């Protein structure tokens, strides 16, 4: 981290003090509230990073700082600086404005509509204007004037422009001149370090020939940024490019689960994609990794007791209007992959990226990205017919939700009720879980009071039409404890089927009161864990995870050994496997753990993920039992 965050720094959008996020491609620093709006716009509009809690390549951070300190924000607010704007009532947001609609509307106008950017005089041929701007960019990048180049890029100059007379691109020019910050800016806007000039030389070659070795190494990193980011997401390590190692292919801890025919078929479909479609899919997965990692940083840095939950909703990748509707739908479905499914897809992409670079083409086929996503996400549906069930949860089918419509709160709530995916969970979702539990608890207390009054004057009645009486002694005492022991997993992360081979599936469900009581215990322990994560109390992870483990085990013990409902089975599987994964992640904080040094930030990210997976599964079980018991 460089010497930054001076007290004079303010949010570029609302002028609030002490901004803690950066919009990399806009060259601005922004506060939490404004960042929440940036995140909802998508990376094609604004690429956000936390200034302290996100790993930064030093020169990338230096590039953003330089732009901020040299007035890059005036590029995006050009017309607002005109005194006539004040007279017309146009103004920027201020810290006291509400996020919605005030700050949100201003930020969309500023970055999405480019409503305040200086406009060039209209010309009949826009391509000529873009060409002129690109030529200006080509000549400007040899200097250190970053804001001039950002202004040209904002007006439509192309970062990959190939100069017909010079025979090279702006990145070649910046590399020859040793302008590393210009190279960072061009790369943010899509410049390709592997592009060849008219003589077949790349920007990396130019940098090396000019003796700019730090720039050459950085350009190689940028060239492999996509695969490096995917690998780091899974294992917390990056390849050693200096020594010729350009790929890391992580291994799944439970790789035996990936030997199914469906998994092989999905991998084969991925390999058969054209290079163009494969690159699109890889870029979409990269964007999803960025969304999940940013969610984890967001959750770890917010004040959960005072946070306005409306500022946290980024449930899936926002729509990019430059992409087809099919691609946008595929991108949004990535959010519904659980941790295991998404890791499988990432590993397959890394493996195939390495194969393709090494020049081992396969015959192409007509299979498309959508089919690959669907095959991988539905892999569990066949495997779960076996007793050795993998730790997958269910992923909703195409018909479960209209991806476009889930942007609305009502449909998002519907999706939360029916979706068991364990993708990143926002604070809003967690608060919705908590609020739903509180509301359910109040309702249950009323039902219990009414029930007690009835039972004083009548014999106990069964909660279920086809269930033995609740007072059956076989369902209490030692037999309940025995059931609890039988539900403890054996270490494979999945729910063992402890029922006898010929035991018929049972439709019996526990009382809603019992399920809610256990869920409240789980929720309370999860809140303690999140507070520990927020306050960096890493030594509290293990005791918190153990309490969650006990509460989850007790809740699972309430249900029959072989539930008849597929939804109940899947919810229980997600509940217990997530608790198991949580314990495994928390153990990584133990001192003296053999192996590579622990990346505590990566561990915290996984811990938060597992905790929210548990909360979602518990909420689903509350929903199911409440619904069934009220029928």
Coordinates of C-alpha atoms in Angstrom, one line a residue:
X1 CA 0.0 0.0 0.0
X2 CA 1.5 3.4 -0.9
X3 CA 1.3 6.6 1.1
X4 CA -2.3 7.5 0.5
X5 CA -5.7 8.2 2.1
X6 CA -4.9 11.7 3.2
X7 CA -7.5 13.4 5.2
X8 CA -8.3 15.8 2.3
X9 CA -9.5 13.0 0.1
X10 CA -13.2 12.9 -0.5
X11 CA -15.7 10.7 -2.5
X12 CA -15.7 11.7 -6.1
X13 CA -19.5 11.3 -6.3
X14 CA -20.9 12.8 -3.1
X15 CA -17.8 14.5 -1.5
X16 CA -18.1 12.4 1.6
X17 CA -15.0 12.1 3.7
X18 CA -12.5 9.2 3.7
X19 CA -13.4 7.2 0.6
X20 CA -12.4 3.5 1.1
X21 CA -13.0 2.2 -2.5
X22 CA -11.7 3.0 -5.9
X23 CA -13.2 2.9 -9.3
X24 CA -10.2 1.7 -11.3
X25 CA -11.3 2.5 -14.8
X26 CA -12.7 6.0 -13.8
X27 CA -9.7 7.0 -11.8
X28 CA -11.7 8.0 -8.7
X29 CA -12.0 7.2 -5.0
X30 CA -15.6 6.6 -3.7
X31 CA -17.3 6.0 -0.4
X32 CA -19.2 2.9 0.7
X33 CA -22.6 4.1 -0.2
X34 CA -21.6 5.3 -3.7
X35 CA -19.6 2.1 -4.2
X36 CA -22.8 0.1 -3.7
X37 CA -24.3 1.9 -6.7
X38 CA -21.1 1.4 -8.8
X39 CA -21.3 -2.3 -8.0
X40 CA -24.9 -2.5 -9.3
X41 CA -23.8 -1.0 -12.6
X42 CA -21.4 -3.8 -13.5
X43 CA -17.7 -3.9 -14.3
X44 CA -18.3 -2.7 -17.8
X45 CA -19.2 0.6 -16.2
X46 CA -17.1 0.7 -13.1
X47 CA -14.4 -1.7 -11.8
X48 CA -14.3 -1.3 -8.0
X49 CA -11.6 -2.3 -5.6
X50 CA -11.3 -1.7 -1.8
X51 CA -8.3 0.5 -1.1
X52 CA -7.1 -1.5 1.9
X53 CA -8.7 -5.0 1.8
X54 CA -8.2 -5.9 -1.9
X55 CA -4.7 -7.0 -3.2
X56 CA -3.3 -4.4 -5.5
X57 CA -0.5 -4.5 -8.1
X58 CA 1.5 -1.5 -6.8
X59 CA 1.6 0.3 -10.2
X60 CA -2.2 -0.2 -10.7
X61 CA -2.9 1.6 -7.4
X62 CA -0.3 4.2 -8.3
X63 CA -2.1 4.8 -11.6
X64 CA -5.5 5.3 -9.9
X65 CA -3.9 7.6 -7.3
X66 CA -2.3 9.7 -10.0
X67 CA -5.5 10.1 -11.9
X68 CA -7.4 11.0 -8.7
X69 CA -4.8 13.6 -7.6
X70 CA -4.7 15.2 -11.1
X71 CA -8.4 15.8 -11.4
X72 CA -9.7 12.8 -13.3
X73 CA -13.1 13.4 -11.8
X74 CA -13.5 16.6 -13.7
X75 CA -13.6 14.4 -16.9
X76 CA -16.8 12.8 -15.7
X77 CA -18.2 16.0 -14.3
X78 CA -17.1 18.5 -17.0
X79 CA -20.4 20.3 -17.6
X80 CA -21.2 20.5 -13.9
X81 CA -18.2 22.7 -13.4
X82 CA -19.8 25.3 -15.7
X83 CA -21.5 28.1 -13.6
X84 CA -24.5 27.7 -15.9
X85 CA -25.1 24.2 -14.5
X86 CA -25.6 25.7 -11.0
X87 CA -28.1 28.2 -12.4
X88 CA -30.0 25.4 -14.1
X89 CA -30.3 23.5 -10.9
X90 CA -28.0 20.6 -12.0
X91 CA -25.7 19.6 -9.1
X92 CA -23.8 16.6 -7.9
X93 CA -24.8 14.4 -5.0
X94 CA -23.8 15.3 -1.4
X95 CA -23.1 13.1 1.6
X96 CA -26.5 13.7 3.1
X97 CA -28.5 12.6 0.1
X98 CA -30.2 9.2 0.2
X99 CA -28.6 6.4 -1.7
X100 CA -31.9 5.7 -3.6
X101 CA -32.9 7.6 -5.6
X102 CA -30.6 10.6 -5.2
X103 CA -27.0 9.2 -5.3
X104 CA -28.0 6.3 -7.5
X105 CA -29.6 8.6 -10.2
X106 CA -26.6 10.9 -10.1
X107 CA -24.0 8.1 -10.4
X108 CA -25.9 6.5 -13.3
X109 CA -26.1 9.8 -15.1
X110 CA -22.4 10.4 -14.5
X111 CA -20.9 7.1 -15.5
X112 CA -23.6 5.2 -17.4
X113 CA -25.1 8.0 -19.5
X114 CA -21.9 10.1 -19.5
X115 CA -24.3 13.0 -19.1
X116 CA -21.6 15.5 -17.9
X117 CA -18.7 14.5 -20.1
X118 CA -17.4 17.1 -22.6
X119 CA -18.9 16.4 -26.0
X120 CA -17.0 16.8 -29.3
X121 CA -18.7 18.8 -32.1
X122 CA -20.9 16.5 -34.1
X123 CA -19.5 15.1 -37.3
X124 CA -21.1 13.1 -40.1
X125 CA -18.6 10.3 -39.8
X126 CA -18.2 9.0 -36.2
X127 CA -15.5 6.5 -37.3
X128 CA -13.3 9.4 -38.4
X129 CA -13.7 11.1 -35.0
X130 CA -12.8 7.8 -33.2
X131 CA -9.8 7.4 -35.5
X132 CA -8.6 10.9 -34.8
X133 CA -9.0 10.4 -31.0
X134 CA -7.1 7.1 -31.2
X135 CA -4.2 8.7 -33.1
X136 CA -4.1 11.4 -30.4
X137 CA -4.0 8.6 -27.8
X138 CA -1.3 6.9 -29.7
X139 CA 1.0 9.9 -29.5
X140 CA 0.0 10.9 -25.9
X141 CA 0.9 7.7 -24.1
X142 CA 4.6 8.4 -24.5
X143 CA 4.2 11.1 -21.9
X144 CA 3.2 10.9 -18.3
X145 CA 0.0 12.8 -18.7
X146 CA -2.5 10.1 -17.6
X147 CA -5.6 12.4 -17.4
X148 CA -5.2 13.4 -21.0
X149 CA -5.3 9.8 -22.1
X150 CA -8.2 9.0 -19.8
X151 CA -10.1 11.9 -21.4
X152 CA -9.4 10.6 -24.9
X153 CA -10.5 7.1 -23.8
X154 CA -13.7 8.6 -22.3
X155 CA -14.5 10.2 -25.7
X156 CA -14.1 7.0 -27.6
X157 CA -10.4 6.5 -28.4
X158 CA -9.6 2.8 -28.8
X159 CA -6.9 1.3 -26.5
X160 CA -6.1 -1.4 -29.1
X161 CA -6.0 1.0 -32.1
X162 CA -3.4 -0.1 -34.7
X163 CA -1.8 2.9 -36.2
X164 CA -1.6 2.3 -40.0
X165 CA 1.4 4.5 -40.6
X166 CA 3.4 3.6 -37.4
X167 CA 2.5 -0.1 -37.5
X168 CA 1.9 -0.5 -33.8
X169 CA -0.6 0.2 -31.0
X170 CA -0.6 2.7 -28.1
X171 CA 0.6 0.0 -25.7
X172 CA 3.7 -0.5 -27.9
X173 CA 4.4 3.2 -27.7
X174 CA 3.9 3.4 -23.9
X175 CA 6.1 0.3 -23.4
X176 CA 8.9 1.7 -25.6
X177 CA 8.8 4.9 -23.5
X178 CA 8.8 3.0 -20.2
X179 CA 5.4 4.6 -19.2
X180 CA 4.2 1.9 -16.8
X181 CA 1.2 3.9 -15.6
X182 CA 0.1 4.5 -19.1
X183 CA 0.4 0.8 -19.7
X184 CA -1.8 0.1 -16.7
X185 CA -4.4 2.6 -17.9
X186 CA -4.5 1.1 -21.4
X187 CA -4.7 -2.4 -20.0
X188 CA -7.7 -1.4 -17.9
X189 CA -9.4 -0.3 -21.1
X190 CA -8.7 -3.5 -22.8
X191 CA -5.3 -3.2 -24.4
X192 CA -3.7 -6.5 -25.2
X193 CA -0.1 -7.1 -24.2
X194 CA 0.2 -9.9 -26.7
X195 CA -0.6 -7.7 -29.7
X196 CA 2.1 -7.8 -32.4
X197 CA 3.3 -4.8 -34.3
X198 CA 3.9 -4.9 -38.1
X199 CA 7.3 -6.6 -37.4
X200 CA 5.8 -9.3 -35.1
X201 CA 7.0 -7.7 -31.8
X202 CA 4.8 -7.4 -28.7
X203 CA 4.7 -4.6 -26.1
X204 CA 6.7 -6.9 -23.8
X205 CA 9.4 -7.0 -26.5
X206 CA 9.4 -3.2 -26.7
X207 CA 9.8 -2.9 -22.9
X208 CA 12.6 -5.4 -22.7
X209 CA 14.5 -3.7 -25.6
X210 CA 14.1 -0.4 -23.9
X211 CA 15.5 -1.8 -20.6
X212 CA 12.2 -1.4 -18.8
X213 CA 12.3 -4.7 -17.0
X214 CA 9.7 -3.9 -14.3
X215 CA 7.3 -2.9 -17.1
X216 CA 8.0 -6.0 -19.1
X217 CA 7.3 -8.2 -16.1
X218 CA 4.1 -6.3 -15.3
X219 CA 2.9 -6.7 -18.9
X220 CA 3.4 -10.5 -18.7
X221 CA 1.3 -10.5 -15.5
X222 CA -1.4 -8.5 -17.3
X223 CA -1.3 -10.9 -20.2
X224 CA -2.1 -13.8 -17.7
X225 CA -4.4 -11.7 -15.4
X226 CA -7.5 -13.7 -16.2
X227 CA -6.1 -17.2 -15.4
X228 CA -4.0 -15.8 -12.5
X229 CA -7.1 -14.3 -10.9
X230 CA -9.0 -17.6 -11.3
X231 CA -6.2 -19.6 -9.7
X232 CA -5.7 -17.2 -6.9
X233 CA -9.5 -17.3 -6.1
X234 CA -9.3 -21.1 -5.6
X235 CA -5.9 -21.6 -3.9
X236 CA -4.5 -18.2 -2.9
X237 CA -1.4 -18.5 -5.1
X238 CA -0.3 -17.1 -8.4
X239 CA 2.1 -18.6 -11.0
X240 CA 5.8 -17.6 -11.0
X241 CA 5.9 -16.0 -14.4
X242 CA 9.6 -14.9 -14.0
X243 CA 10.6 -18.5 -14.0
X244 CA 8.4 -19.6 -16.9
X245 CA 5.5 -20.9 -14.8
X246 CA 2.3 -19.4 -16.4
X247 CA -0.5 -21.6 -15.0
X248 CA -1.5 -23.1 -11.7
X249 CA -4.3 -25.7 -11.9
X250 CA -5.7 -26.3 -8.4
X251 CA -7.0 -29.7 -7.4
X252 CA -10.4 -30.4 -5.8
X253 CA -10.1 -31.9 -2.3
X254 CA -12.9 -34.4 -3.3
X255 CA -11.8 -34.9 -6.9
X256 CA -13.5 -38.3 -6.9
X257 CA -16.8 -36.5 -7.3
X258 CA -15.7 -35.1 -10.6
X259 CA -15.4 -38.5 -12.3
X260 CA -19.0 -38.8 -13.2
X261 CA -20.1 -39.1 -16.8
X262 CA -21.8 -35.7 -16.6
X263 CA -18.7 -34.1 -15.3
X264 CA -16.7 -35.6 -18.2
X265 CA -19.3 -34.6 -20.7
X266 CA -19.2 -31.0 -19.4
X267 CA -15.4 -30.9 -19.7
X268 CA -15.7 -32.3 -23.2
X269 CA -18.2 -29.6 -24.2
X270 CA -15.9 -26.9 -22.8
X271 CA -13.0 -28.2 -24.9
X272 CA -15.1 -28.3 -28.0
X273 CA -15.9 -24.6 -27.8
X274 CA -14.4 -22.3 -30.4
X275 CA -11.6 -20.0 -29.1
X276 CA -14.0 -17.1 -29.3
X277 CA -16.7 -18.7 -27.2
X278 CA -14.2 -20.0 -24.8
X279 CA -12.7 -16.6 -24.3
X280 CA -16.2 -15.2 -23.7
X281 CA -17.0 -17.8 -21.1
X282 CA -13.7 -17.3 -19.4
X283 CA -14.2 -13.5 -19.2
X284 CA -17.7 -14.1 -17.8
X285 CA -16.3 -16.4 -15.1
X286 CA -13.6 -13.8 -14.3
X287 CA -16.4 -11.2 -13.8
X288 CA -18.2 -13.6 -11.5
X289 CA -15.0 -14.3 -9.5
X290 CA -14.6 -10.5 -9.1
X291 CA -18.3 -10.2 -8.0
X292 CA -17.8 -12.9 -5.4
X293 CA -14.5 -11.6 -4.1
X294 CA -15.9 -8.1 -3.9
X295 CA -19.0 -9.4 -2.0
X296 CA -16.7 -11.1 0.5
X297 CA -14.7 -7.9 1.1
X298 CA -17.9 -5.9 1.3
X299 CA -19.4 -8.2 3.9
X300 CA -16.2 -8.2 5.9
X301 CA -15.8 -4.4 6.0
X302 CA -19.4 -3.2 6.6
X303 CA -20.9 -2.3 10.0
X304 CA -23.6 -5.0 10.0
X305 CA -25.5 -3.3 12.8
X306 CA -26.0 0.0 11.0
X307 CA -25.7 -0.8 7.4
X308 CA -28.5 0.2 5.1
X309 CA -29.3 -3.2 3.5
X310 CA -30.6 -1.6 0.3
X311 CA -27.0 -0.7 -0.6
X312 CA -25.8 -4.3 -0.7
X313 CA -27.9 -5.9 -3.4
X314 CA -25.7 -7.3 -6.2
X315 CA -27.2 -10.8 -6.4
X316 CA -25.7 -11.6 -9.9
X317 CA -23.8 -10.0 -12.7
X318 CA -25.6 -6.9 -13.9
X319 CA -26.7 -6.8 -17.5
X320 CA -24.1 -5.6 -20.1
X321 CA -26.1 -4.1 -23.0
X322 CA -23.2 -4.9 -25.4
X323 CA -23.8 -8.6 -24.8
X324 CA -26.6 -10.7 -26.2
X325 CA -29.5 -11.6 -24.0
X326 CA -28.3 -15.3 -24.1
X327 CA -24.9 -14.4 -22.8
X328 CA -26.3 -12.1 -20.1
X329 CA -28.6 -14.9 -18.9
X330 CA -25.6 -17.3 -18.8
X331 CA -23.6 -14.7 -16.9
X332 CA -26.4 -14.3 -14.3
X333 CA -26.7 -18.1 -13.9
X334 CA -23.1 -18.2 -12.7
X335 CA -24.2 -16.7 -9.4
X336 CA -26.4 -19.7 -8.8
X337 CA -23.5 -22.2 -8.9
X338 CA -22.6 -23.4 -5.4
X339 CA -19.0 -23.3 -4.2
X340 CA -18.2 -26.8 -5.5
X341 CA -19.8 -26.4 -8.9
X342 CA -18.2 -23.0 -9.5
X343 CA -14.8 -24.3 -8.4
X344 CA -15.2 -27.2 -10.9
X345 CA -16.0 -24.8 -13.7
X346 CA -13.0 -22.6 -12.8
X347 CA -10.6 -25.6 -12.8
X348 CA -11.9 -26.8 -16.1
X349 CA -11.4 -23.4 -17.6
X350 CA -7.9 -23.1 -16.2
X351 CA -7.0 -26.6 -17.6
X352 CA -8.4 -25.8 -21.0
X353 CA -6.8 -22.4 -21.2
X354 CA -3.4 -24.0 -20.6
X355 CA -4.2 -26.7 -23.3
X356 CA -5.2 -24.1 -25.8
X357 CA -2.1 -22.0 -25.3
X358 CA 0.0 -25.0 -25.8
X359 CA -1.7 -25.5 -29.1
X360 CA -3.6 -28.8 -28.7
X361 CA -6.9 -28.0 -30.6
X362 CA -9.8 -30.3 -30.5
X363 CA -12.4 -30.7 -33.2
X364 CA -15.1 -28.0 -32.7
X365 CA -18.8 -28.8 -32.2
X366 CA -22.0 -26.8 -32.0
X367 CA -22.3 -27.1 -28.2
X368 CA -22.6 -23.7 -26.7
X369 CA -21.7 -22.0 -23.4
X370 CA -25.3 -22.3 -22.1
X371 CA -25.2 -26.1 -22.4
X372 CA -21.9 -26.2 -20.5
X373 CA -23.3 -24.1 -17.7
X374 CA -26.5 -26.1 -17.5
X375 CA -24.6 -29.5 -17.6
X376 CA -22.3 -28.5 -14.8
X377 CA -25.0 -27.0 -12.6
X378 CA -27.3 -29.9 -13.1
X379 CA -24.5 -32.5 -12.5
X380 CA -25.8 -33.1 -8.9
X381 CA -29.3 -34.1 -10.1
X382 CA -28.1 -37.5 -11.4
X383 CA -25.5 -38.1 -8.8
X384 CA -27.8 -37.4 -5.9
X385 CA -29.8 -40.5 -6.8
X386 CA -26.9 -42.5 -5.3
X387 CA -26.4 -42.9 -1.5
X388 CA -22.9 -41.3 -1.7
X389 CA -24.2 -37.9 -2.4
X390 CA -21.7 -35.1 -3.2
X391 CA -21.9 -31.8 -1.3
X392 CA -23.9 -30.0 -4.0
X393 CA -27.0 -28.1 -3.4
X394 CA -29.7 -27.7 -6.1
X395 CA -29.4 -25.1 -8.7
X396 CA -32.6 -23.7 -10.1
X397 CA -33.6 -24.6 -13.6
X398 CA -34.1 -22.2 -16.4
X399 CA -37.8 -22.0 -15.6
X400 CA -37.4 -21.2 -11.9
X401 CA -36.9 -17.5 -12.3
X402 CA -36.9 -14.9 -15.0
X403 CA -33.4 -13.6 -14.8
X404 CA -34.3 -10.2 -16.0
X405 CA -37.2 -9.9 -13.6
X406 CA -35.2 -10.9 -10.5
X407 CA -33.9 -7.4 -10.3
X408 CA -37.1 -6.5 -8.7
X409 CA -37.4 -7.0 -4.9
X410 CA -40.5 -9.1 -5.1
X411 CA -39.0 -11.6 -7.5
X412 CA -35.7 -11.6 -5.7
X413 CA -37.5 -12.6 -2.6
X414 CA -39.2 -15.4 -4.5
X415 CA -35.9 -16.5 -5.8
X416 CA -34.5 -16.6 -2.3
X417 CA -37.4 -18.7 -1.1
X418 CA -36.9 -21.3 -3.8
X419 CA -33.2 -21.2 -4.5
X420 CA -30.7 -23.3 -2.6
X421 CA -27.6 -22.1 -4.4
X422 CA -24.6 -21.2 -2.2
X423 CA -23.2 -18.4 -4.2
X424 CA -22.2 -15.3 -2.4
X425 CA -24.8 -14.0 -0.1
X426 CA -25.3 -10.3 0.6
X427 CA -26.0 -8.7 3.9
X428 CA -29.5 -8.0 2.6
X429 CA -30.1 -11.7 2.1
X430 CA -28.8 -12.5 5.6
X431 CA -31.1 -9.8 7.1
X432 CA -34.0 -11.2 5.2
X433 CA -33.2 -14.6 6.7
X434 CA -33.0 -13.1 10.1
X435 CA -36.2 -11.0 9.7
X436 CA -38.1 -14.0 8.3
X437 CA -37.0 -16.0 11.4
X438 CA -38.1 -13.3 13.8
X439 CA -41.5 -13.0 12.1
X440 CA -41.9 -16.8 12.0
X441 CA -40.9 -17.0 15.7
X442 CA -43.6 -14.5 16.6
X443 CA -46.2 -16.4 14.6
X444 CA -45.1 -19.7 16.2
X445 CA -45.4 -18.2 19.7
X446 CA -49.0 -17.3 19.0
X447 CA -49.7 -20.7 17.6
X448 CA -48.1 -22.3 20.7
X449 CA -50.3 -20.2 23.0
X450 CA -53.4 -21.2 21.2
X451 CA -52.3 -24.8 21.1
X452 CA -51.7 -24.9 24.8
X453 CA -55.2 -23.6 25.5
X454 CA -56.6 -26.3 23.3
X455 CA -54.5 -29.1 24.8
X456 CA -55.7 -28.2 28.3
X457 CA -59.2 -29.3 27.3
X458 CA -58.5 -32.1 24.8
X459 CA -56.2 -35.0 24.1
X460 CA -53.0 -34.2 22.2
X461 CA -53.3 -34.3 18.5
X462 CA -50.8 -35.1 15.8
X463 CA -49.2 -32.3 13.8
X464 CA -49.3 -34.5 10.7
X465 CA -52.2 -36.3 9.1
X466 CA -50.2 -39.6 8.7
X467 CA -47.9 -39.4 11.7
X468 CA -47.9 -41.2 15.0
X469 CA -48.8 -39.1 18.0
X470 CA -46.2 -36.5 19.0
X471 CA -46.1 -37.8 22.5
X472 CA -44.8 -41.2 21.3
X473 CA -42.0 -42.1 23.7
X474 CA -39.9 -43.6 20.8
X475 CA -39.3 -40.1 19.5
X476 CA -37.9 -38.7 22.7
X477 CA -35.1 -39.3 25.1
X478 CA -32.5 -41.9 24.1
X479 CA -33.9 -42.6 20.6
X480 CA -33.7 -38.8 19.7
X481 CA -30.0 -38.8 20.9
X482 CA -29.3 -41.8 18.8
X483 CA -30.8 -40.1 15.8
X484 CA -28.6 -37.1 16.5
X485 CA -25.5 -39.2 16.6
X486 CA -26.4 -40.9 13.3
X487 CA -26.6 -37.6 11.5
X488 CA -23.0 -36.6 12.2
X489 CA -21.1 -36.8 9.0
X490 CA -18.0 -38.9 8.7
X491 CA -15.8 -36.3 7.1
X492 CA -16.7 -36.3 3.5
X493 CA -18.8 -33.2 3.6
X494 CA -22.0 -34.9 2.6
X495 CA -25.0 -36.2 4.5
X496 CA -24.7 -40.0 5.0
X497 CA -27.9 -42.0 4.4
X498 CA -28.2 -43.8 7.7
X499 CA -31.5 -45.4 7.0
X500 CA -31.7 -49.1 6.4
X501 CA -31.4 -50.0 2.7
X502 CA -35.1 -50.9 2.4
X503 CA -36.4 -48.1 4.6
X504 CA -39.2 -46.3 2.9
X505 CA -38.8 -42.5 2.6
X506 CA -40.6 -40.8 5.4
X507 CA -42.9 -37.8 4.9
X508 CA -42.7 -36.9 8.6
X509 CA -41.3 -33.5 9.4
X510 CA -40.5 -32.0 12.8
X511 CA -42.7 -29.2 14.3
X512 CA -42.1 -25.7 13.0
X513 CA -41.4 -24.6 16.6
X514 CA -38.5 -27.0 16.9
X515 CA -37.0 -26.1 13.6
X516 CA -37.2 -22.3 14.3
X517 CA -35.7 -22.8 17.8
X518 CA -32.7 -24.6 16.3
X519 CA -32.4 -22.1 13.4
X520 CA -32.3 -19.2 15.9
X521 CA -29.4 -21.0 17.6
X522 CA -27.6 -21.3 14.3
X523 CA -28.3 -17.7 13.4
X524 CA -27.0 -16.4 16.7
X525 CA -23.8 -18.3 16.3
X526 CA -23.4 -17.1 12.8
X527 CA -23.7 -13.5 13.9
X528 CA -20.9 -14.1 16.5
X529 CA -18.7 -15.5 13.7
X530 CA -19.4 -12.6 11.4
X531 CA -18.6 -10.1 14.2
X532 CA -15.3 -12.0 14.7
X533 CA -14.5 -11.7 11.0
X534 CA -15.4 -8.0 11.0
X535 CA -13.1 -7.4 14.0
X536 CA -10.3 -9.6 12.7
X537 CA -10.6 -11.9 15.8
X538 CA -9.4 -15.0 13.9
X539 CA -8.8 -17.0 17.1
X540 CA -12.6 -17.0 17.6
X541 CA -13.2 -18.8 14.3
X542 CA -12.8 -22.3 15.6
X543 CA -14.9 -22.0 18.8
X544 CA -17.6 -20.2 16.7
X545 CA -17.5 -22.9 14.0
X546 CA -17.8 -25.7 16.7
X547 CA -20.9 -24.1 18.2
X548 CA -22.4 -23.8 14.7
X549 CA -21.5 -27.4 14.1
X550 CA -23.3 -28.5 17.2
X551 CA -26.4 -26.4 16.4
X552 CA -26.5 -27.8 12.8
X553 CA -26.2 -31.3 14.0
X554 CA -29.0 -30.8 16.5
X555 CA -31.2 -29.3 13.8
X556 CA -30.4 -32.1 11.3
X557 CA -31.4 -34.6 14.0
X558 CA -34.9 -33.3 14.1
X559 CA -35.6 -34.6 10.6
X560 CA -36.2 -38.3 9.6
X561 CA -33.2 -40.4 8.4
X562 CA -34.6 -40.6 4.9
X563 CA -36.8 -37.6 4.1
X564 CA -39.4 -38.1 1.4
X565 CA -39.0 -34.6 0.1
X566 CA -36.2 -33.9 -2.4
X567 CA -36.1 -30.3 -1.2
X568 CA -35.6 -31.3 2.4
X569 CA -32.8 -33.8 1.5
X570 CA -31.1 -31.1 -0.5
X571 CA -31.5 -28.5 2.2
X572 CA -30.1 -30.8 4.8
X573 CA -27.2 -31.7 2.6
X574 CA -26.3 -28.1 2.0
X575 CA -26.7 -27.4 5.8
X576 CA -24.4 -30.1 7.0
X577 CA -21.8 -30.0 4.2
X578 CA -21.5 -26.2 4.6
X579 CA -21.0 -26.7 8.4
X580 CA -18.3 -29.3 7.6
X581 CA -16.6 -27.0 5.2
X582 CA -16.8 -24.1 7.7
X583 CA -14.9 -26.2 10.3
X584 CA -12.3 -27.2 7.7
X585 CA -11.7 -23.5 6.8
X586 CA -11.6 -22.3 10.4
X587 CA -8.9 -24.9 11.2
X588 CA -6.6 -23.2 8.8
X589 CA -6.2 -20.4 11.3
X590 CA -4.4 -22.7 13.8
X591 CA -0.8 -21.7 14.3
X592 CA 1.9 -24.2 13.1
X593 CA -0.4 -25.6 10.4
X594 CA 1.9 -27.5 7.9
X595 CA 1.9 -26.4 4.3
X596 CA 2.0 -23.0 2.7
X597 CA 1.4 -19.9 4.8
X598 CA -2.2 -19.2 5.5
X599 CA -3.8 -16.3 3.6
X600 CA -6.1 -15.1 6.3
X601 CA -8.1 -12.9 4.0
X602 CA -8.8 -15.8 1.7
X603 CA -9.8 -18.0 4.7
X604 CA -12.1 -15.2 6.0
X605 CA -13.7 -15.0 2.6
X606 CA -14.4 -18.8 2.6
X607 CA -15.6 -18.6 6.2
X608 CA -18.1 -15.9 5.5
X609 CA -19.3 -17.9 2.4
X610 CA -19.9 -21.1 4.4
X611 CA -21.7 -19.2 7.2
X612 CA -24.1 -17.7 4.7
X613 CA -24.7 -21.1 3.0
X614 CA -25.7 -22.5 6.4
X615 CA -28.1 -19.5 7.0
X616 CA -29.7 -20.0 3.7
X617 CA -30.2 -23.7 4.1
X618 CA -31.7 -23.2 7.6
X619 CA -34.1 -20.6 6.2
X620 CA -35.2 -23.1 3.5
X621 CA -35.9 -25.7 6.1
X622 CA -38.0 -23.2 8.1
X623 CA -39.9 -22.3 5.0
X624 CA -40.6 -26.0 4.1
X625 CA -41.7 -27.0 7.6
X626 CA -43.9 -24.0 8.1
X627 CA -45.5 -24.5 4.7
X628 CA -46.1 -28.3 5.2
X629 CA -47.3 -28.0 8.8
X630 CA -49.8 -25.3 7.9
X631 CA -51.3 -27.5 5.1

